[in-house]
Every structure is written in structure tokens, then in C-alpha cells.
Amino acid sequence: MQRYFVSAEQFNEHAVIIAGDDARHIGKVMRGKPGDKLIVSDGNSREALVEIESIEVGQVTANIVEPLEMDHEARIRVTVAQSLPKGDKMETVIQRCTEIGAVSFVPFLSERTIVQYDAKKEGKRLERWRKIAKEAAEQSHRNRIPSVEQPLSWKGLLSSFEGYSLVCYCYEKENGKQLRDALKPFIEQLAPDASAEVLIVVGPEGGFSEKETAEADQAGAVSVGLGKRILRAETAGMAALTCVLYESGEMGGM
């Protein structure tokens, strides 16, 4: 069943208004008609099964059939910090990691980032990334849309580490310690119903410099490997995110 996100203001006690691109998608792409059922969420505290009452140009009105539980989110809230990769690879990271379960994305610039950051173009790119996150959240039946933050400098990213319960950075030269070694004791000490904020930091195509790894260590991050194979920059975050959610029981682990 198709899912759409709307603002809290579009909900009232008995009905919901779907407008803009989503309304056009329902009418023209999905060829919706009165009587069709959809799932609508405000991405925060309210979600419902609704039935279309009317379809007009740019607006769909639907009556609430029943409220739904918002239980599709993981208790371990994982943010993926990704050094800006080349081309459209950031779009792939956001799309796939949203489907897996990331709660937010923090693009950042590091010493070996190849992409030339252009602040003038950043608004349009950020808008596109957020649209991709929304569409992926709808497709995967998430209850919430992951946030996509403004790109940070390396120093800015380091200063954010204190806001997380665990910070792991993926480092291909890590000697011995694998991601699971860091995750297992962390997850075991959590109460069964406790939530936690975890940050996974992925470097650029050229990896982190030794200076950056030293600074990350000093800021409280844990250096981890992802097995014996070297993963692409756009693959590492997906693999690490999946490992965190598996170890925490979200994918049948523990």
C-alpha cells in the first residue's frame, strides 16, 4: 500500500489533505480514485490508514479509516556521516541507508575529499537529497523521514561527537578491531527498551589521513574495520549501518 508524508497541519480529526507533488503522484501516476486506501504519516506522532474521498488538481482529500501504530523505527538511532563522494554517489548512500534504517545523514568535507564544495549550489543539492530521503522513506514504509543536514567541515563534525552514545569511524588500516567488537559490548549494556544515538563516520574515496584518525581518536571515536575486503566509500556506510541494526536485533540479530 502506498505511503505518503504530510505536515501535521494537513491532518484534522477526521480527514487529511494531500497536496502538491504527492497529490499529482496519486492522481496521475498511481491513477488513484475515490475509495482507494493509502497510508499517511506526519513523520512525527501521527499515522493513519485513509480512504480517498476526492481528487482535484493539486489536492487529494482522504478520510481517516483508522489510526496506525508508528512502530517501524529502530531503537538504535544511527546517523551516517559521509565524506562527500564523487558524482551522484551521495544520492545512493541516502537512498539505500534510508531504506535500511538510518535516522539522519551528515555530509562532511575531509582532507582527501575530491568533490569541490560549492556553497552557491548547495541549496539545490540539499533539496534533492532531502527529496530522495522522503521518497525512500515512503517506499520502505518508514514512520519518519531521515534528516539530511548541511555539510560540515571536519572540525565541525568532530565537535558533534559528544552528542552520540557511540561514534565509530570506518578505517581500512584498522589492525584487528572490527565493527562488531565495538558494537557488542555497547549493545549488551543497553536496557532492552533503551534507545541510543550512534554515529557511523565514513571517509572519502582516498580514506582518512593519519592526522584525521588521530583527531577522531582524541574526540572519542572508535576506529573499526569492516572485514578483510576494502569497500567503496558509498558501500561502507550501508554495510556498517546494517551491522549496527543486526547486532541490536533489528534484523534478527542478538
mmCIF file of C-alpha atoms in Angstrom:
data_model
loop_
_atom_site.group_PDB
_atom_site.id
_atom_site.type_symbol
_atom_site.label_atom_id
_atom_site.label_comp_id
_atom_site.label_asym_id
_atom_site.label_seq_id
_atom_site.Cartn_x
_atom_site.Cartn_y
_atom_site.Cartn_z
ATOM 1 C CA MET A 1 0.000 0.000 0.000
ATOM 2 C CA GLN A 2 1.335 3.425 -0.978
ATOM 3 C CA ARG A 3 2.572 5.675 1.832
ATOM 4 C CA TYR A 4 2.819 9.486 1.873
ATOM 5 C CA PHE A 5 4.213 12.019 4.324
ATOM 6 C CA VAL A 6 2.324 15.229 5.050
ATOM 7 C CA SER A 7 2.697 18.039 7.571
ATOM 8 C CA ALA A 8 0.850 17.891 10.893
ATOM 9 C CA GLU A 9 -1.307 20.806 9.695
ATOM 10 C CA GLN A 10 -2.683 18.652 6.862
ATOM 11 C CA PHE A 11 -4.270 16.305 9.391
ATOM 12 C CA ASN A 12 -7.536 17.107 11.148
ATOM 13 C CA GLU A 13 -9.674 14.923 13.380
ATOM 14 C CA HIS A 14 -11.410 13.014 10.592
ATOM 15 C CA ALA A 15 -9.522 13.678 7.358
ATOM 16 C CA VAL A 16 -6.212 14.542 5.752
ATOM 17 C CA ILE A 17 -5.331 16.802 2.817
ATOM 18 C CA ILE A 18 -2.547 15.653 0.480
ATOM 19 C CA ALA A 19 -1.227 18.435 -1.740
ATOM 20 C CA GLY A 20 1.493 19.336 -4.253
ATOM 21 C CA ASP A 21 3.675 16.681 -5.880
ATOM 22 C CA ASP A 22 2.168 13.888 -3.787
ATOM 23 C CA ALA A 23 -1.349 14.784 -4.915
ATOM 24 C CA ARG A 24 -0.222 14.811 -8.536
ATOM 25 C CA HIS A 25 1.510 11.456 -7.998
ATOM 26 C CA ILE A 26 -1.700 9.924 -6.621
ATOM 27 C CA GLY A 27 -3.847 11.301 -9.444
ATOM 28 C CA LYS A 28 -1.608 10.917 -12.483
ATOM 29 C CA VAL A 29 0.982 8.237 -11.673
ATOM 30 C CA MET A 30 -0.953 5.950 -9.337
ATOM 31 C CA ARG A 31 -4.268 6.741 -11.107
ATOM 32 C CA GLY A 32 -5.960 6.902 -7.731
ATOM 33 C CA LYS A 33 -9.724 7.155 -7.412
ATOM 34 C CA PRO A 34 -12.254 7.678 -4.619
ATOM 35 C CA GLY A 35 -12.378 4.604 -2.402
ATOM 36 C CA ASP A 36 -8.660 3.779 -2.752
ATOM 37 C CA LYS A 37 -6.790 3.385 0.526
ATOM 38 C CA LEU A 38 -3.408 4.936 1.434
ATOM 39 C CA ILE A 39 -1.195 5.271 4.494
ATOM 40 C CA VAL A 40 -0.424 8.835 5.543
ATOM 41 C CA SER A 41 2.036 9.971 8.225
ATOM 42 C CA ASP A 42 3.088 13.320 9.631
ATOM 43 C CA GLY A 43 6.564 11.855 10.239
ATOM 44 C CA ASN A 44 6.365 12.591 13.930
ATOM 45 C CA SER A 45 3.470 11.315 16.022
ATOM 46 C CA ARG A 46 0.514 10.537 13.803
ATOM 47 C CA GLU A 47 -0.079 7.928 11.130
ATOM 48 C CA ALA A 48 -3.315 6.602 9.658
ATOM 49 C CA LEU A 49 -4.949 4.419 7.075
ATOM 50 C CA VAL A 50 -7.058 6.723 4.910
ATOM 51 C CA GLU A 51 -9.581 6.375 2.095
ATOM 52 C CA ILE A 52 -9.648 8.828 -0.797
ATOM 53 C CA GLU A 53 -12.808 10.925 -0.888
ATOM 54 C CA SER A 54 -11.976 13.269 -3.765
ATOM 55 C CA ILE A 55 -9.160 14.087 -6.190
ATOM 56 C CA GLU A 56 -8.805 17.600 -7.551
ATOM 57 C CA VAL A 57 -5.973 19.427 -9.306
ATOM 58 C CA GLY A 58 -3.129 19.610 -6.798
ATOM 59 C CA GLN A 59 -5.159 18.265 -3.872
ATOM 60 C CA VAL A 60 -6.430 14.931 -2.588
ATOM 61 C CA THR A 61 -8.871 14.731 0.314
ATOM 62 C CA ALA A 62 -8.979 11.444 2.230
ATOM 63 C CA ASN A 63 -11.000 10.320 5.238
ATOM 64 C CA ILE A 64 -9.255 8.645 8.162
ATOM 65 C CA VAL A 65 -10.244 4.975 8.433
ATOM 66 C CA GLU A 66 -8.122 4.064 11.449
ATOM 67 C CA PRO A 67 -5.015 5.313 13.273
ATOM 68 C CA LEU A 68 -1.877 3.181 12.942
ATOM 69 C CA GLU A 69 0.977 2.409 15.312
ATOM 70 C CA MET A 70 4.292 4.063 14.434
ATOM 71 C CA ASP A 71 6.491 1.033 15.058
ATOM 72 C CA HIS A 72 8.779 0.778 12.037
ATOM 73 C CA GLU A 73 11.735 2.686 13.522
ATOM 74 C CA ALA A 74 14.803 1.175 15.189
ATOM 75 C CA ARG A 75 15.569 1.809 18.872
ATOM 76 C CA ILE A 76 19.234 2.321 17.964
ATOM 77 C CA ARG A 77 19.191 5.619 16.105
ATOM 78 C CA VAL A 78 22.029 5.575 13.587
ATOM 79 C CA THR A 79 23.333 8.659 11.835
ATOM 80 C CA VAL A 80 25.588 8.191 8.799
ATOM 81 C CA ALA A 81 28.266 10.862 8.369
ATOM 82 C CA GLN A 82 29.625 10.576 4.838
ATOM 83 C CA SER A 83 32.555 12.486 3.384
ATOM 84 C CA LEU A 84 31.205 13.877 0.119
ATOM 85 C CA PRO A 85 31.828 11.282 -2.614
ATOM 86 C CA LYS A 86 32.158 11.884 -6.332
ATOM 87 C CA GLY A 87 29.252 12.178 -8.742
ATOM 88 C CA ASP A 88 25.810 11.157 -7.525
ATOM 89 C CA LYS A 89 27.073 8.594 -5.012
ATOM 90 C CA MET A 90 25.721 10.608 -2.075
ATOM 91 C CA GLU A 91 22.256 10.109 -3.516
ATOM 92 C CA THR A 92 22.833 6.343 -3.469
ATOM 93 C CA VAL A 93 24.032 6.492 0.145
ATOM 94 C CA ILE A 94 20.953 8.437 1.243
ATOM 95 C CA GLN A 95 18.503 6.258 -0.659
ATOM 96 C CA ARG A 96 19.893 2.891 0.442
ATOM 97 C CA CYS A 97 20.647 3.858 4.039
ATOM 98 C CA THR A 98 17.159 5.340 4.414
ATOM 99 C CA GLU A 99 15.707 2.008 3.322
ATOM 100 C CA ILE A 100 17.910 0.168 5.824
ATOM 101 C CA GLY A 101 17.012 2.466 8.721
ATOM 102 C CA ALA A 102 19.341 5.475 9.161
ATOM 103 C CA VAL A 103 17.723 8.366 11.059
ATOM 104 C CA SER A 104 19.897 11.144 9.643
ATOM 105 C CA PHE A 105 22.763 11.983 7.310
ATOM 106 C CA VAL A 106 25.659 14.372 7.848
ATOM 107 C CA PRO A 107 27.725 15.104 4.724
ATOM 108 C CA PHE A 108 31.173 16.463 5.545
ATOM 109 C CA LEU A 109 34.406 17.633 3.970
ATOM 110 C CA SER A 110 37.649 15.941 4.903
ATOM 111 C CA GLU A 111 41.285 16.268 3.870
ATOM 112 C CA ARG A 112 41.035 13.885 0.921
ATOM 113 C CA THR A 113 37.538 14.783 -0.251
ATOM 114 C CA ILE A 114 37.728 15.040 -4.032
ATOM 115 C CA VAL A 115 34.466 16.921 -4.565
ATOM 116 C CA GLN A 116 34.815 20.673 -4.920
ATOM 117 C CA TYR A 117 32.304 22.126 -2.488
ATOM 118 C CA ASP A 118 30.262 24.978 -3.965
ATOM 119 C CA ALA A 119 28.121 26.762 -1.373
ATOM 120 C CA LYS A 120 26.112 28.505 -4.130
ATOM 121 C CA LYS A 121 24.899 25.163 -5.483
ATOM 122 C CA GLU A 122 24.412 23.600 -2.076
ATOM 123 C CA GLY A 123 20.771 24.646 -1.650
ATOM 124 C CA LYS A 124 19.565 22.752 -4.728
ATOM 125 C CA ARG A 125 21.676 19.710 -3.933
ATOM 126 C CA LEU A 126 20.433 19.598 -0.343
ATOM 127 C CA GLU A 127 16.852 19.933 -1.566
ATOM 128 C CA ARG A 128 17.367 16.969 -3.900
ATOM 129 C CA TRP A 129 18.963 14.850 -1.143
ATOM 130 C CA ARG A 130 16.018 15.531 1.155
ATOM 131 C CA LYS A 131 13.562 14.608 -1.590
ATOM 132 C CA ILE A 132 15.413 11.319 -2.105
ATOM 133 C CA ALA A 133 15.231 10.619 1.646
ATOM 134 C CA LYS A 134 11.480 11.294 1.642
ATOM 135 C CA GLU A 135 10.803 9.045 -1.342
ATOM 136 C CA ALA A 136 12.956 6.243 0.074
ATOM 137 C CA ALA A 137 11.217 6.535 3.451
ATOM 138 C CA GLU A 138 7.830 6.232 1.742
ATOM 139 C CA GLN A 139 8.929 3.274 -0.357
ATOM 140 C CA SER A 140 10.343 1.386 2.641
ATOM 141 C CA HIS A 141 7.383 2.224 4.919
ATOM 142 C CA ARG A 142 9.381 4.239 7.411
ATOM 143 C CA ASN A 143 7.466 6.194 10.064
ATOM 144 C CA ARG A 144 9.820 9.148 9.803
ATOM 145 C CA ILE A 145 11.854 10.864 7.111
ATOM 146 C CA PRO A 146 15.575 10.906 7.909
ATOM 147 C CA SER A 147 17.060 14.381 8.149
ATOM 148 C CA VAL A 148 19.829 15.449 5.776
ATOM 149 C CA GLU A 149 21.990 18.108 7.363
ATOM 150 C CA GLN A 150 24.055 20.880 5.835
ATOM 151 C CA PRO A 151 27.609 19.693 5.032
ATOM 152 C CA LEU A 152 30.072 20.165 7.888
ATOM 153 C CA SER A 153 33.780 20.778 7.951
ATOM 154 C CA TRP A 154 35.940 18.065 9.539
ATOM 155 C CA LYS A 155 36.315 20.188 12.668
ATOM 156 C CA GLY A 156 32.578 20.746 12.760
ATOM 157 C CA LEU A 157 31.979 17.009 12.574
ATOM 158 C CA LEU A 158 34.482 16.336 15.370
ATOM 159 C CA SER A 159 32.699 18.800 17.638
ATOM 160 C CA SER A 160 29.415 16.901 17.142
ATOM 161 C CA PHE A 161 30.779 13.602 18.509
ATOM 162 C CA GLU A 162 29.825 14.410 22.083
ATOM 163 C CA GLY A 163 26.136 14.249 21.125
ATOM 164 C CA TYR A 164 26.305 10.487 20.458
ATOM 165 C CA SER A 165 26.491 7.451 22.712
ATOM 166 C CA LEU A 166 28.923 5.745 20.324
ATOM 167 C CA VAL A 167 30.953 7.068 17.397
ATOM 168 C CA CYS A 168 32.692 4.652 15.023
ATOM 169 C CA TYR A 169 34.760 5.672 12.033
ATOM 170 C CA CYS A 170 35.480 3.152 9.294
ATOM 171 C CA TYR A 171 39.201 2.839 8.696
ATOM 172 C CA GLU A 172 40.668 0.383 6.222
ATOM 173 C CA LYS A 173 44.014 0.296 8.060
ATOM 174 C CA GLU A 174 42.444 -0.730 11.371
ATOM 175 C CA ASN A 175 44.523 -3.539 12.901
ATOM 176 C CA GLY A 176 42.304 -6.227 14.362
ATOM 177 C CA LYS A 177 39.297 -4.382 15.787
ATOM 178 C CA GLN A 178 36.202 -4.962 13.726
ATOM 179 C CA LEU A 179 32.898 -3.124 13.964
ATOM 180 C CA ARG A 180 31.261 -5.983 15.858
ATOM 181 C CA ASP A 181 33.963 -5.774 18.555
ATOM 182 C CA ALA A 182 32.880 -2.204 19.265
ATOM 183 C CA LEU A 183 29.149 -2.864 18.950
ATOM 184 C CA LYS A 184 28.704 -5.976 21.055
ATOM 185 C CA PRO A 185 29.707 -4.595 24.490
ATOM 186 C CA PHE A 186 27.920 -1.306 23.755
ATOM 187 C CA ILE A 187 24.637 -3.006 22.890
ATOM 188 C CA GLU A 188 24.880 -5.549 25.727
ATOM 189 C CA GLN A 189 24.954 -2.775 28.329
ATOM 190 C CA LEU A 190 21.779 -1.153 26.991
ATOM 191 C CA ALA A 191 18.500 -1.912 28.706
ATOM 192 C CA PRO A 192 16.099 -3.896 26.449
ATOM 193 C CA ASP A 193 13.830 -0.881 25.906
ATOM 194 C CA ALA A 194 16.553 1.792 25.859
ATOM 195 C CA SER A 195 17.401 3.834 22.790
ATOM 196 C CA ALA A 196 20.795 5.186 21.830
ATOM 197 C CA GLU A 197 22.390 7.524 19.313
ATOM 198 C CA VAL A 198 25.171 6.013 17.177
ATOM 199 C CA LEU A 199 27.265 7.837 14.586
ATOM 200 C CA ILE A 200 28.968 5.961 11.740
ATOM 201 C CA VAL A 201 31.647 8.047 10.011
ATOM 202 C CA VAL A 202 32.755 7.096 6.505
ATOM 203 C CA GLY A 203 35.698 8.734 4.788
ATOM 204 C CA PRO A 204 36.219 9.750 1.147
ATOM 205 C CA GLU A 205 37.460 7.611 -1.730
ATOM 206 C CA GLY A 206 41.050 8.207 -0.602
ATOM 207 C CA GLY A 207 40.368 7.352 3.035
ATOM 208 C CA PHE A 208 41.212 9.313 6.170
ATOM 209 C CA SER A 209 44.619 10.857 6.715
ATOM 210 C CA GLU A 210 46.640 9.829 9.777
ATOM 211 C CA LYS A 211 46.092 13.308 11.186
ATOM 212 C CA GLU A 212 42.329 12.880 10.910
ATOM 213 C CA THR A 213 42.345 9.463 12.558
ATOM 214 C CA ALA A 214 44.365 10.866 15.461
ATOM 215 C CA GLU A 215 41.897 13.732 15.841
ATOM 216 C CA ALA A 216 38.950 11.344 15.696
ATOM 217 C CA ASP A 217 40.501 9.166 18.390
ATOM 218 C CA GLN A 218 41.102 12.202 20.571
ATOM 219 C CA ALA A 219 37.465 13.276 20.106
ATOM 220 C CA GLY A 220 36.272 9.923 21.461
ATOM 221 C CA ALA A 221 35.559 7.963 18.288
ATOM 222 C CA VAL A 222 36.382 4.272 17.870
ATOM 223 C CA SER A 223 38.274 3.104 14.800
ATOM 224 C CA VAL A 224 36.730 -0.007 13.223
ATOM 225 C CA GLY A 225 37.251 -2.238 10.221
ATOM 226 C CA LEU A 226 34.548 -3.830 8.081
ATOM 227 C CA GLY A 227 36.191 -7.143 7.302
ATOM 228 C CA LYS A 228 39.080 -8.186 5.097
ATOM 229 C CA ARG A 229 37.811 -6.520 1.953
ATOM 230 C CA ILE A 230 38.108 -2.857 1.016
ATOM 231 C CA LEU A 231 34.690 -1.336 0.422
ATOM 232 C CA ARG A 232 33.847 1.637 -1.759
ATOM 233 C CA ALA A 233 33.049 4.857 0.054
ATOM 234 C CA GLU A 234 29.368 4.601 -0.894
ATOM 235 C CA THR A 235 29.177 0.958 0.258
ATOM 236 C CA ALA A 236 30.871 1.255 3.657
ATOM 237 C CA GLY A 237 28.083 3.243 5.310
ATOM 238 C CA MET A 238 25.420 0.770 4.155
ATOM 239 C CA ALA A 239 27.432 -2.183 5.463
ATOM 240 C CA ALA A 240 28.163 -0.528 8.813
ATOM 241 C CA LEU A 241 24.554 0.579 9.293
ATOM 242 C CA THR A 242 23.304 -2.936 8.576
ATOM 243 C CA CYS A 243 25.764 -4.374 11.106
ATOM 244 C CA VAL A 244 24.581 -1.982 13.834
ATOM 245 C CA LEU A 245 20.916 -2.797 13.262
ATOM 246 C CA TYR A 246 21.593 -6.532 13.058
ATOM 247 C CA GLU A 247 23.584 -6.588 16.286
ATOM 248 C CA SER A 248 20.851 -4.631 18.055
ATOM 249 C CA GLY A 249 18.211 -7.170 16.999
ATOM 250 C CA GLU A 250 16.514 -5.072 14.334
ATOM 251 C CA MET A 251 17.307 -7.596 11.604
ATOM 252 C CA GLY A 252 17.121 -10.810 13.574
ATOM 253 C CA GLY A 253 20.430 -10.410 15.426
ATOM 254 C CA MET A 254 21.157 -10.983 19.134
#
